[in-house]
Amino acid sequence: GAVVSQHPSWVICKSGTSVKIECRSLDFQATTMFWYRQFPKQSLMLMATSNEGSKATYEQGVEKDKFLINHASLTLSTLTVTSAHPEDSSFYICSARGQAGNYNEQFFGPGTRLTVL
Amino acid sequence: QKEVEQNSGPLSVPEGAIASLNCTYSDRGSQSFFWYRQYSGKSPELIMFIYSNGDKEDGRFTAQLNKASQYVSLLIRDSQPSDSATYLCAVNDGGFKTIFGAGTRLFVKA
């Protein structure tokens, strides 16, 4: 149990386009979802936290108008990178927490590798 | 500012040895402690969690928690080359956010 999926697993896009990444909890209800970004050989960087049905809370330095997060249901959250630029190229990982596990574990999706040309 | 500190490594151990990974945290109110393993190019995978002082064993892995000293460790017995990865320590205070350490890179030499 406690499976989190992400789609797509990788995407290549042109500069200026928008990219949507989906994160789904497959076998549990995720009351809270987290979006992370990770550059090569660097640590996870939390971008935002979202609770179902409410606005996301963004970490300092993360532009909420550029990284749009929607957590419309207990099993789905989406991250849209708007007007993507090459510096947005990174590994985007979601994680979910909710009615799975016992001690506030976060379960991670497999990640989405974004390359902006 | 709540912090979780880990030695970035790399920690290099020979195959079959015990690998010892350490983590300290700043928030005395922390309640749950997790170890994640992250292979290069992959997302983190939960391998252990612990919430009470003492040791918790799962196969070749043992998590150790000392709340008085605010540290948590992970021991990997009979280390294998396939254990080579970055190990992330994570701490939760019972609230929404879990704080992750930057990770320790482990190399197990065959």
PDB file of N, CA, C and O in Angstrom, chain A residues 7-51:
ATOM      1  N   HIS A   7       2.822  11.759 -13.085  1.00  0.00           N
ATOM      2  CA  HIS A   7       2.770  11.710 -14.542  1.00  0.00           C
ATOM      3  C   HIS A   7       2.950  13.110 -15.091  1.00  0.00           C
ATOM      4  O   HIS A   7       2.326  14.048 -14.585  1.00  0.00           O
ATOM      5  N   PRO A   8       3.796  13.310 -16.090  1.00  0.00           N
ATOM      6  CA  PRO A   8       4.623  12.289 -16.734  1.00  0.00           C
ATOM      7  C   PRO A   8       5.882  12.004 -15.921  1.00  0.00           C
ATOM      8  O   PRO A   8       6.194  12.724 -14.979  1.00  0.00           O
ATOM      9  N   SER A   9       6.612  10.995 -16.283  1.00  0.00           N
ATOM     10  CA  SER A   9       7.868  10.699 -15.606  1.00  0.00           C
ATOM     11  C   SER A   9       8.986  11.593 -16.126  1.00  0.00           C
ATOM     12  O   SER A   9       9.964  11.846 -15.418  1.00  0.00           O
ATOM     13  N   TRP A  10       8.851  12.028 -17.368  1.00  0.00           N
ATOM     14  CA  TRP A  10       9.797  12.996 -17.901  1.00  0.00           C
ATOM     15  C   TRP A  10       9.109  13.821 -18.971  1.00  0.00           C
ATOM     16  O   TRP A  10       8.162  13.365 -19.615  1.00  0.00           O
ATOM     17  N   VAL A  11       9.568  15.030 -19.136  1.00  0.00           N
ATOM     18  CA  VAL A  11       8.993  15.903 -20.144  1.00  0.00           C
ATOM     19  C   VAL A  11      10.064  16.866 -20.629  1.00  0.00           C
ATOM     20  O   VAL A  11      10.860  17.368 -19.844  1.00  0.00           O
ATOM     21  N   ILE A  12      10.045  17.088 -21.931  1.00  0.00           N
ATOM     22  CA  ILE A  12      10.921  18.071 -22.567  1.00  0.00           C
ATOM     23  C   ILE A  12      10.025  19.104 -23.219  1.00  0.00           C
ATOM     24  O   ILE A  12       9.100  18.745 -23.956  1.00  0.00           O
ATOM     25  N   CYS A  13      10.275  20.360 -22.955  1.00  0.00           N
ATOM     26  CA  CYS A  13       9.415  21.392 -23.531  1.00  0.00           C
ATOM     27  C   CYS A  13      10.256  22.590 -23.962  1.00  0.00           C
ATOM     28  O   CYS A  13      11.425  22.730 -23.579  1.00  0.00           O
ATOM     29  N   LYS A  14       9.642  23.416 -24.758  1.00  0.00           N
ATOM     30  CA  LYS A  14      10.313  24.630 -25.220  1.00  0.00           C
ATOM     31  C   LYS A  14      10.148  25.743 -24.192  1.00  0.00           C
ATOM     32  O   LYS A  14       9.146  25.801 -23.467  1.00  0.00           O
ATOM     33  N   SER A  15      11.100  26.629 -24.168  1.00  0.00           N
ATOM     34  CA  SER A  15      11.039  27.769 -23.265  1.00  0.00           C
ATOM     35  C   SER A  15       9.774  28.592 -23.536  1.00  0.00           C
ATOM     36  O   SER A  15       9.401  28.815 -24.694  1.00  0.00           O
ATOM     37  N   GLY A  16       9.094  28.965 -22.471  1.00  0.00           N
ATOM     38  CA  GLY A  16       7.891  29.774 -22.597  1.00  0.00           C
ATOM     39  C   GLY A  16       6.603  28.985 -22.517  1.00  0.00           C
ATOM     40  O   GLY A  16       5.523  29.577 -22.348  1.00  0.00           O
ATOM     41  N   THR A  17       6.693  27.694 -22.620  1.00  0.00           N
ATOM     42  CA  THR A  17       5.479  26.874 -22.529  1.00  0.00           C
ATOM     43  C   THR A  17       5.209  26.505 -21.077  1.00  0.00           C
ATOM     44  O   THR A  17       6.054  26.674 -20.197  1.00  0.00           O
ATOM     45  N   SER A  18       4.001  25.995 -20.838  1.00  0.00           N
ATOM     46  CA  SER A  18       3.619  25.562 -19.502  1.00  0.00           C
ATOM     47  C   SER A  18       3.553  24.043 -19.448  1.00  0.00           C
ATOM     48  O   SER A  18       3.192  23.394 -20.428  1.00  0.00           O
ATOM     49  N   VAL A  19       3.899  23.519 -18.316  1.00  0.00           N
ATOM     50  CA  VAL A  19       3.931  22.070 -18.138  1.00  0.00           C
ATOM     51  C   VAL A  19       3.145  21.709 -16.879  1.00  0.00           C
ATOM     52  O   VAL A  19       3.343  22.323 -15.823  1.00  0.00           O
ATOM     53  N   LYS A  20       2.274  20.720 -17.012  1.00  0.00           N
ATOM     54  CA  LYS A  20       1.498  20.272 -15.850  1.00  0.00           C
ATOM     55  C   LYS A  20       1.979  18.896 -15.430  1.00  0.00           C
ATOM     56  O   LYS A  20       2.118  17.988 -16.247  1.00  0.00           O
ATOM     57  N   ILE A  21       2.199  18.746 -14.122  1.00  0.00           N
ATOM     58  CA  ILE A  21       2.621  17.461 -13.542  1.00  0.00           C
ATOM     59  C   ILE A  21       1.546  17.006 -12.573  1.00  0.00           C
ATOM     60  O   ILE A  21       1.099  17.776 -11.722  1.00  0.00           O
ATOM     61  N   GLU A  22       1.139  15.757 -12.710  1.00  0.00           N
ATOM     62  CA  GLU A  22       0.102  15.210 -11.836  1.00  0.00           C
ATOM     63  C   GLU A  22       0.710  14.290 -10.787  1.00  0.00           C
ATOM     64  O   GLU A  22       1.645  13.535 -11.063  1.00  0.00           O
ATOM     65  N   CYS A  23       0.153  14.352  -9.605  1.00  0.00           N
ATOM     66  CA  CYS A  23       0.565  13.493  -8.504  1.00  0.00           C
ATOM     67  C   CYS A  23      -0.680  12.839  -7.931  1.00  0.00           C
ATOM     68  O   CYS A  23      -1.633  13.533  -7.551  1.00  0.00           O
ATOM     69  N   ARG A  24      -0.686  11.522  -7.880  1.00  0.00           N
ATOM     70  CA  ARG A  24      -1.861  10.796  -7.398  1.00  0.00           C
ATOM     71  C   ARG A  24      -1.492   9.815  -6.287  1.00  0.00           C
ATOM     72  O   ARG A  24      -0.495   9.106  -6.389  1.00  0.00           O
ATOM     73  N   SER A  25      -2.293   9.796  -5.239  1.00  0.00           N
ATOM     74  CA  SER A  25      -2.175   8.739  -4.241  1.00  0.00           C
ATOM     75  C   SER A  25      -3.130   7.643  -4.690  1.00  0.00           C
ATOM     76  O   SER A  25      -4.326   7.867  -4.834  1.00  0.00           O
ATOM     77  N   LEU A  26      -2.592   6.459  -4.927  1.00  0.00           N
ATOM     78  CA  LEU A  26      -3.371   5.411  -5.577  1.00  0.00           C
ATOM     79  C   LEU A  26      -4.218   4.581  -4.612  1.00  0.00           C
ATOM     80  O   LEU A  26      -5.259   4.060  -4.992  1.00  0.00           O
ATOM     81  N   ASP A  27      -3.754   4.432  -3.386  1.00  0.00           N
ATOM     82  CA  ASP A  27      -4.466   3.526  -2.489  1.00  0.00           C
ATOM     83  C   ASP A  27      -4.720   4.123  -1.119  1.00  0.00           C
ATOM     84  O   ASP A  27      -4.984   3.397  -0.161  1.00  0.00           O
ATOM     85  N   PHE A  28      -4.641   5.435  -1.031  1.00  0.00           N
ATOM     86  CA  PHE A  28      -5.001   6.085   0.222  1.00  0.00           C
ATOM     87  C   PHE A  28      -5.396   7.526  -0.069  1.00  0.00           C
ATOM     88  O   PHE A  28      -5.112   8.060  -1.143  1.00  0.00           O
ATOM     89  N   GLN A  29      -6.055   8.131   0.879  1.00  0.00           N
ATOM     90  CA  GLN A  29      -6.472   9.514   0.721  1.00  0.00           C
ATOM     91  C   GLN A  29      -5.408  10.432   1.295  1.00  0.00           C
ATOM     92  O   GLN A  29      -5.050  10.319   2.469  1.00  0.00           O
ATOM     93  N   ALA A  30      -4.913  11.305   0.468  1.00  0.00           N
ATOM     94  CA  ALA A  30      -3.823  12.195   0.851  1.00  0.00           C
ATOM     95  C   ALA A  30      -4.378  13.543   1.285  1.00  0.00           C
ATOM     96  O   ALA A  30      -4.769  14.354   0.452  1.00  0.00           O
ATOM     97  N   THR A  31      -4.415  13.777   2.560  1.00  0.00           N
ATOM     98  CA  THR A  31      -4.907  15.055   3.048  1.00  0.00           C
ATOM     99  C   THR A  31      -3.896  16.165   2.802  1.00  0.00           C
ATOM    100  O   THR A  31      -4.258  17.331   2.644  1.00  0.00           O
ATOM    101  N   THR A  32      -2.643  15.799   2.746  1.00  0.00           N
ATOM    102  CA  THR A  32      -1.595  16.783   2.505  1.00  0.00           C
ATOM    103  C   THR A  32      -0.644  16.259   1.434  1.00  0.00           C
ATOM    104  O   THR A  32      -0.253  15.097   1.474  1.00  0.00           O
ATOM    105  N   MET A  33      -0.323  17.122   0.502  1.00  0.00           N
ATOM    106  CA  MET A  33       0.662  16.766  -0.525  1.00  0.00           C
ATOM    107  C   MET A  33       1.754  17.824  -0.541  1.00  0.00           C
ATOM    108  O   MET A  33       1.508  18.999  -0.255  1.00  0.00           O
ATOM    109  N   PHE A  34       2.939  17.383  -0.858  1.00  0.00           N
ATOM    110  CA  PHE A  34       4.115  18.240  -0.861  1.00  0.00           C
ATOM    111  C   PHE A  34       4.767  18.179  -2.244  1.00  0.00           C
ATOM    112  O   PHE A  34       4.812  17.117  -2.863  1.00  0.00           O
ATOM    113  N   TRP A  35       5.285  19.310  -2.673  1.00  0.00           N
ATOM    114  CA  TRP A  35       6.026  19.360  -3.929  1.00  0.00           C
ATOM    115  C   TRP A  35       7.454  19.785  -3.637  1.00  0.00           C
ATOM    116  O   TRP A  35       7.702  20.789  -2.962  1.00  0.00           O
ATOM    117  N   TYR A  36       8.380  18.989  -4.177  1.00  0.00           N
ATOM    118  CA  TYR A  36       9.804  19.245  -3.994  1.00  0.00           C
ATOM    119  C   TYR A  36      10.460  19.415  -5.354  1.00  0.00           C
ATOM    120  O   TYR A  36       9.974  18.928  -6.384  1.00  0.00           O
ATOM    121  N   ARG A  37      11.601  20.077  -5.305  1.00  0.00           N
ATOM    122  CA  ARG A  37      12.441  20.184  -6.500  1.00  0.00           C
ATOM    123  C   ARG A  37      13.849  19.768  -6.086  1.00  0.00           C
ATOM    124  O   ARG A  37      14.276  20.071  -4.957  1.00  0.00           O
ATOM    125  N   GLN A  38      14.519  19.088  -6.985  1.00  0.00           N
ATOM    126  CA  GLN A  38      15.881  18.645  -6.663  1.00  0.00           C
ATOM    127  C   GLN A  38      16.765  18.823  -7.884  1.00  0.00           C
ATOM    128  O   GLN A  38      16.507  18.221  -8.938  1.00  0.00           O
ATOM    129  N   PHE A  39      17.800  19.634  -7.728  1.00  0.00           N
ATOM    130  CA  PHE A  39      18.786  19.802  -8.779  1.00  0.00           C
ATOM    131  C   PHE A  39      19.854  18.736  -8.606  1.00  0.00           C
ATOM    132  O   PHE A  39      20.024  18.186  -7.505  1.00  0.00           O
ATOM    133  N   PRO A  40      20.596  18.433  -9.683  1.00  0.00           N
ATOM    134  CA  PRO A  40      21.592  17.350  -9.620  1.00  0.00           C
ATOM    135  C   PRO A  40      22.553  17.517  -8.448  1.00  0.00           C
ATOM    136  O   PRO A  40      23.082  18.608  -8.211  1.00  0.00           O
ATOM    137  N   LYS A  41      22.731  16.442  -7.724  1.00  0.00           N
ATOM    138  CA  LYS A  41      23.674  16.353  -6.609  1.00  0.00           C
ATOM    139  C   LYS A  41      23.330  17.326  -5.470  1.00  0.00           C
ATOM    140  O   LYS A  41      24.190  17.620  -4.641  1.00  0.00           O
ATOM    141  N   GLN A  42      22.105  17.806  -5.443  1.00  0.00           N
ATOM    142  CA  GLN A  42      21.698  18.669  -4.350  1.00  0.00           C
ATOM    143  C   GLN A  42      20.567  18.015  -3.567  1.00  0.00           C
ATOM    144  O   GLN A  42      20.015  17.001  -3.974  1.00  0.00           O
ATOM    145  N   SER A  43      20.251  18.602  -2.425  1.00  0.00           N
ATOM    146  CA  SER A  43      19.234  18.006  -1.573  1.00  0.00           C
ATOM    147  C   SER A  43      17.835  18.410  -2.028  1.00  0.00           C
ATOM    148  O   SER A  43      17.666  19.303  -2.857  1.00  0.00           O
ATOM    149  N   LEU A  44      16.857  17.725  -1.471  1.00  0.00           N
ATOM    150  CA  LEU A  44      15.462  18.076  -1.745  1.00  0.00           C
ATOM    151  C   LEU A  44      15.178  19.500  -1.297  1.00  0.00           C
ATOM    152  O   LEU A  44      15.612  19.916  -0.229  1.00  0.00           O
ATOM    153  N   MET A  45      14.423  20.211  -2.105  1.00  0.00           N
ATOM    154  CA  MET A  45      13.996  21.544  -1.702  1.00  0.00           C
ATOM    155  C   MET A  45      12.470  21.576  -1.731  1.00  0.00           C
ATOM    156  O   MET A  45      11.854  21.401  -2.781  1.00  0.00           O
ATOM    157  N   LEU A  46      11.873  21.795  -0.568  1.00  0.00           N
ATOM    158  CA  LEU A  46      10.425  21.875  -0.499  1.00  0.00           C
ATOM    159  C   LEU A  46       9.965  23.153  -1.175  1.00  0.00           C
ATOM    160  O   LEU A  46      10.440  24.247  -0.868  1.00  0.00           O
ATOM    161  N   MET A  47       9.017  22.995  -2.110  1.00  0.00           N
ATOM    162  CA  MET A  47       8.487  24.163  -2.807  1.00  0.00           C
ATOM    163  C   MET A  47       7.202  24.640  -2.149  1.00  0.00           C
ATOM    164  O   MET A  47       6.997  25.834  -1.932  1.00  0.00           O
ATOM    165  N   ALA A  48       6.303  23.682  -1.868  1.00  0.00           N
ATOM    166  CA  ALA A  48       5.001  24.079  -1.341  1.00  0.00           C
ATOM    167  C   ALA A  48       4.316  22.882  -0.696  1.00  0.00           C
ATOM    168  O   ALA A  48       4.641  21.726  -0.977  1.00  0.00           O
ATOM    169  N   THR A  49       3.390  23.204   0.175  1.00  0.00           N
ATOM    170  CA  THR A  49       2.564  22.218   0.852  1.00  0.00           C
ATOM    171  C   THR A  49       1.117  22.523   0.524  1.00  0.00           C
ATOM    172  O   THR A  49       0.694  23.686   0.596  1.00  0.00           O
ATOM    173  N   SER A  50       0.368  21.506   0.160  1.00  0.00           N
ATOM    174  CA  SER A  50      -1.044  21.758  -0.134  1.00  0.00           C
ATOM    175  C   SER A  50      -1.935  20.793   0.607  1.00  0.00           C
ATOM    176  O   SER A  50      -1.621  19.608   0.734  1.00  0.00           O
ATOM    177  N   ASN A  51      -3.006  21.317   1.115  1.00  0.00           N
ATOM    178  CA  ASN A  51      -4.044  20.518   1.751  1.00  0.00           C
ATOM    179  C   ASN A  51      -5.270  20.520   0.854  1.00  0.00           C
ATOM    180  O   ASN A  51      -5.585  21.529   0.226  1.00  0.00           O
TER     181      ASN A  51
END
